[in-house]
Amino acid sequence: MAVRLSTPEGMFTPVPYHHVSVSTGTRHVHVAGQIARDADGNPVAPGDLAGQLAQALRNTARGLAGAGATFADVVRLRFYVTHWTPDKYPAFLEGIDRVATELALPQPPPPLSAIGVDYLFEPDVLVEVEAYAILD
């Protein structure tokens, strides 16, 4: 499996992620939206965007591992954040930074989108993460 991340010349910078990923492989891995719940379904970090994002990324890593993948295989991440406003950006980045080393997140990360939504799965859920990876 090969994933090549890049930000071609002339694309908007600086951004905390790569704009483009190119991959080869035959197995596509889609990890459904992951939220801040432990293995028993208990909420993690209520009211804390950074804490919830960190836990959702940990859960995403578990989903990837279950398919034999890691974040190095991810070609796209999608984040849904409730009631998004620009002042939430530092907490959003903090959540990623908290687990970047632990989960071996590529730096900068693969292409990603952060999408503001009114609400998610349950009222206490502040963020949801989806991942798409390619394996040979």
PDB file of C-alpha atoms in Angstrom:
ATOM      1  CA  MET A   1       0.000   0.000   0.000  1.00  0.00           C
ATOM      2  CA  ALA A   2       1.230   3.442  -0.799  1.00  0.00           C
ATOM      3  CA  VAL A   3      -0.242   6.776   0.166  1.00  0.00           C
ATOM      4  CA  ARG A   4       1.497   9.909  -1.019  1.00  0.00           C
ATOM      5  CA  LEU A   5       0.404  13.140   0.672  1.00  0.00           C
ATOM      6  CA  SER A   6       1.153  16.519  -0.878  1.00  0.00           C
ATOM      7  CA  THR A   7       0.216  20.147  -1.132  1.00  0.00           C
ATOM      8  CA  PRO A   8       0.909  21.155  -4.728  1.00  0.00           C
ATOM      9  CA  GLU A   9       2.443  24.540  -5.425  1.00  0.00           C
ATOM     10  CA  GLY A  10      -0.122  27.305  -5.706  1.00  0.00           C
ATOM     11  CA  MET A  11      -2.636  25.737  -3.284  1.00  0.00           C
ATOM     12  CA  PHE A  12      -3.688  27.709  -0.229  1.00  0.00           C
ATOM     13  CA  THR A  13      -1.179  27.527   2.616  1.00  0.00           C
ATOM     14  CA  PRO A  14      -0.555  27.301   5.431  1.00  0.00           C
ATOM     15  CA  VAL A  15      -3.122  24.720   6.434  1.00  0.00           C
ATOM     16  CA  PRO A  16      -2.626  22.056   9.108  1.00  0.00           C
ATOM     17  CA  TYR A  17      -3.144  19.204   6.622  1.00  0.00           C
ATOM     18  CA  HIS A  18      -2.163  18.127   3.118  1.00  0.00           C
ATOM     19  CA  HIS A  19      -4.515  19.121   0.307  1.00  0.00           C
ATOM     20  CA  VAL A  20      -4.023  15.993  -1.823  1.00  0.00           C
ATOM     21  CA  SER A  21      -3.504  12.282  -1.308  1.00  0.00           C
ATOM     22  CA  VAL A  22      -2.724   9.779  -4.028  1.00  0.00           C
ATOM     23  CA  SER A  23      -2.928   6.095  -3.230  1.00  0.00           C
ATOM     24  CA  THR A  24      -2.685   2.704  -4.791  1.00  0.00           C
ATOM     25  CA  GLY A  25      -4.245  -0.431  -3.463  1.00  0.00           C
ATOM     26  CA  THR A  26      -7.182  -2.753  -3.834  1.00  0.00           C
ATOM     27  CA  ARG A  27      -8.776  -2.833  -0.377  1.00  0.00           C
ATOM     28  CA  HIS A  28     -10.785   0.200   0.629  1.00  0.00           C
ATOM     29  CA  VAL A  29     -11.351   0.711   4.350  1.00  0.00           C
ATOM     30  CA  HIS A  30     -14.156   2.984   5.518  1.00  0.00           C
ATOM     31  CA  VAL A  31     -14.399   3.671   9.239  1.00  0.00           C
ATOM     32  CA  ALA A  32     -17.852   4.902  10.167  1.00  0.00           C
ATOM     33  CA  GLY A  33     -18.261   8.036  12.248  1.00  0.00           C
ATOM     34  CA  GLN A  34     -16.513   7.570  15.573  1.00  0.00           C
ATOM     35  CA  ILE A  35     -17.495   9.503  18.667  1.00  0.00           C
ATOM     36  CA  ALA A  36     -16.127   9.922  22.195  1.00  0.00           C
ATOM     37  CA  ARG A  37     -17.367   6.698  23.777  1.00  0.00           C
ATOM     38  CA  ASP A  38     -15.372   4.019  25.578  1.00  0.00           C
ATOM     39  CA  ALA A  39     -15.691   0.321  24.720  1.00  0.00           C
ATOM     40  CA  ASP A  40     -18.763   0.059  26.961  1.00  0.00           C
ATOM     41  CA  GLY A  41     -20.491   2.995  25.274  1.00  0.00           C
ATOM     42  CA  ASN A  42     -19.878   5.432  28.128  1.00  0.00           C
ATOM     43  CA  PRO A  43     -19.319   9.105  27.223  1.00  0.00           C
ATOM     44  CA  VAL A  44     -15.725  10.349  27.367  1.00  0.00           C
ATOM     45  CA  ALA A  45     -14.844  14.011  28.032  1.00  0.00           C
ATOM     46  CA  PRO A  46     -18.365  15.481  28.241  1.00  0.00           C
ATOM     47  CA  GLY A  47     -18.410  19.121  27.146  1.00  0.00           C
ATOM     48  CA  ASP A  48     -14.738  19.062  26.071  1.00  0.00           C
ATOM     49  CA  LEU A  49     -14.238  19.350  22.290  1.00  0.00           C
ATOM     50  CA  ALA A  50     -10.486  18.593  22.441  1.00  0.00           C
ATOM     51  CA  GLY A  51     -11.017  15.603  24.717  1.00  0.00           C
ATOM     52  CA  GLN A  52     -13.844  14.230  22.606  1.00  0.00           C
ATOM     53  CA  LEU A  53     -11.846  14.659  19.418  1.00  0.00           C
ATOM     54  CA  ALA A  54      -8.877  12.816  20.938  1.00  0.00           C
ATOM     55  CA  GLN A  55     -11.122   9.898  21.987  1.00  0.00           C
ATOM     56  CA  ALA A  56     -12.894   9.803  18.617  1.00  0.00           C
ATOM     57  CA  LEU A  57      -9.486   9.574  16.910  1.00  0.00           C
ATOM     58  CA  ARG A  58      -8.477   6.740  19.270  1.00  0.00           C
ATOM     59  CA  ASN A  59     -11.668   4.916  18.315  1.00  0.00           C
ATOM     60  CA  THR A  60     -10.938   5.585  14.641  1.00  0.00           C
ATOM     61  CA  ALA A  61      -7.473   4.048  15.117  1.00  0.00           C
ATOM     62  CA  ARG A  62      -9.100   0.936  16.616  1.00  0.00           C
ATOM     63  CA  GLY A  63     -11.404   0.671  13.611  1.00  0.00           C
ATOM     64  CA  LEU A  64      -8.480   1.027  11.221  1.00  0.00           C
ATOM     65  CA  ALA A  65      -6.462  -1.567  13.144  1.00  0.00           C
ATOM     66  CA  GLY A  66      -9.374  -3.994  12.930  1.00  0.00           C
ATOM     67  CA  ALA A  67      -8.999  -3.865   9.153  1.00  0.00           C
ATOM     68  CA  GLY A  68      -5.199  -4.082   9.281  1.00  0.00           C
ATOM     69  CA  ALA A  69      -4.696  -0.366   8.633  1.00  0.00           C
ATOM     70  CA  THR A  70      -3.157   2.611  10.429  1.00  0.00           C
ATOM     71  CA  PHE A  71      -3.392   6.353   9.974  1.00  0.00           C
ATOM     72  CA  ALA A  72      -0.489   6.020   7.508  1.00  0.00           C
ATOM     73  CA  ASP A  73      -2.992   4.306   5.189  1.00  0.00           C
ATOM     74  CA  VAL A  74      -5.640   7.029   5.493  1.00  0.00           C
ATOM     75  CA  VAL A  75      -6.298   9.071   2.374  1.00  0.00           C
ATOM     76  CA  ARG A  76      -9.095  11.233   3.817  1.00  0.00           C
ATOM     77  CA  LEU A  77     -10.505  12.272   7.183  1.00  0.00           C
ATOM     78  CA  ARG A  78     -13.838  13.945   7.751  1.00  0.00           C
ATOM     79  CA  PHE A  79     -14.810  15.658  11.014  1.00  0.00           C
ATOM     80  CA  TYR A  80     -18.328  16.751  11.927  1.00  0.00           C
ATOM     81  CA  VAL A  81     -18.370  19.339  14.713  1.00  0.00           C
ATOM     82  CA  THR A  82     -21.527  20.568  16.411  1.00  0.00           C
ATOM     83  CA  HIS A  83     -22.295  24.286  16.431  1.00  0.00           C
ATOM     84  CA  TRP A  84     -18.995  25.133  14.718  1.00  0.00           C
ATOM     85  CA  THR A  85     -17.627  28.640  15.127  1.00  0.00           C
ATOM     86  CA  PRO A  86     -14.092  29.818  14.342  1.00  0.00           C
ATOM     87  CA  ASP A  87     -13.300  30.224  18.052  1.00  0.00           C
ATOM     88  CA  LYS A  88     -13.452  26.403  18.371  1.00  0.00           C
ATOM     89  CA  TYR A  89     -10.461  26.011  16.050  1.00  0.00           C
ATOM     90  CA  PRO A  90      -7.789  25.973  18.834  1.00  0.00           C
ATOM     91  CA  ALA A  91      -9.659  23.226  20.741  1.00  0.00           C
ATOM     92  CA  PHE A  92     -10.083  21.280  17.491  1.00  0.00           C
ATOM     93  CA  LEU A  93      -6.325  21.397  16.825  1.00  0.00           C
ATOM     94  CA  GLU A  94      -5.574  20.578  20.469  1.00  0.00           C
ATOM     95  CA  GLY A  95      -7.648  17.401  20.197  1.00  0.00           C
ATOM     96  CA  ILE A  96      -5.585  16.266  17.212  1.00  0.00           C
ATOM     97  CA  ASP A  97      -2.316  17.255  18.896  1.00  0.00           C
ATOM     98  CA  ARG A  98      -3.166  15.289  22.069  1.00  0.00           C
ATOM     99  CA  VAL A  99      -3.046  11.985  20.182  1.00  0.00           C
ATOM    100  CA  ALA A 100      -0.773  12.751  17.209  1.00  0.00           C
ATOM    101  CA  THR A 101       2.225  10.893  18.631  1.00  0.00           C
ATOM    102  CA  GLU A 102       0.197   8.174  20.362  1.00  0.00           C
ATOM    103  CA  LEU A 103      -1.624   7.263  17.124  1.00  0.00           C
ATOM    104  CA  ALA A 104       1.273   8.020  14.744  1.00  0.00           C
ATOM    105  CA  LEU A 105      -0.790  10.557  12.831  1.00  0.00           C
ATOM    106  CA  PRO A 106       1.057  11.761   9.740  1.00  0.00           C
ATOM    107  CA  GLN A 107       2.220  15.353  10.133  1.00  0.00           C
ATOM    108  CA  PRO A 108       0.672  17.212   8.516  1.00  0.00           C
ATOM    109  CA  PRO A 109      -2.382  14.927   8.383  1.00  0.00           C
ATOM    110  CA  PRO A 110      -4.005  13.642   5.187  1.00  0.00           C
ATOM    111  CA  PRO A 111      -6.664  15.747   3.470  1.00  0.00           C
ATOM    112  CA  LEU A 112      -9.459  16.521   5.882  1.00  0.00           C
ATOM    113  CA  SER A 113     -12.705  18.397   6.114  1.00  0.00           C
ATOM    114  CA  ALA A 114     -14.230  19.911   9.236  1.00  0.00           C
ATOM    115  CA  ILE A 115     -17.957  20.295   8.741  1.00  0.00           C
ATOM    116  CA  GLY A 116     -20.173  22.221  11.130  1.00  0.00           C
ATOM    117  CA  VAL A 117     -23.492  20.571  11.975  1.00  0.00           C
ATOM    118  CA  ASP A 118     -26.364  21.394  14.309  1.00  0.00           C
ATOM    119  CA  TYR A 119     -26.208  18.140  16.262  1.00  0.00           C
ATOM    120  CA  LEU A 120     -24.897  14.584  16.085  1.00  0.00           C
ATOM    121  CA  PHE A 121     -25.715  11.099  17.372  1.00  0.00           C
ATOM    122  CA  GLU A 122     -26.676  12.194  20.891  1.00  0.00           C
ATOM    123  CA  PRO A 123     -26.915  15.644  22.529  1.00  0.00           C
ATOM    124  CA  ASP A 124     -23.554  15.295  24.351  1.00  0.00           C
ATOM    125  CA  VAL A 125     -21.600  14.362  21.201  1.00  0.00           C
ATOM    126  CA  LEU A 126     -19.537  17.340  20.016  1.00  0.00           C
ATOM    127  CA  VAL A 127     -17.505  15.701  17.231  1.00  0.00           C
ATOM    128  CA  GLU A 128     -17.588  12.669  14.944  1.00  0.00           C
ATOM    129  CA  VAL A 129     -14.696  11.341  12.819  1.00  0.00           C
ATOM    130  CA  GLU A 130     -14.813   9.315   9.609  1.00  0.00           C
ATOM    131  CA  ALA A 131     -11.744   7.812   7.928  1.00  0.00           C
ATOM    132  CA  TYR A 132     -11.104   6.374   4.471  1.00  0.00           C
ATOM    133  CA  ALA A 133      -7.990   4.261   3.910  1.00  0.00           C
ATOM    134  CA  ILE A 134      -6.541   2.200   1.071  1.00  0.00           C
ATOM    135  CA  LEU A 135      -4.652  -1.079   1.500  1.00  0.00           C
ATOM    136  CA  ASP A 136      -3.102  -3.452  -1.032  1.00  0.00           C
TER     137      ASP A 136
END
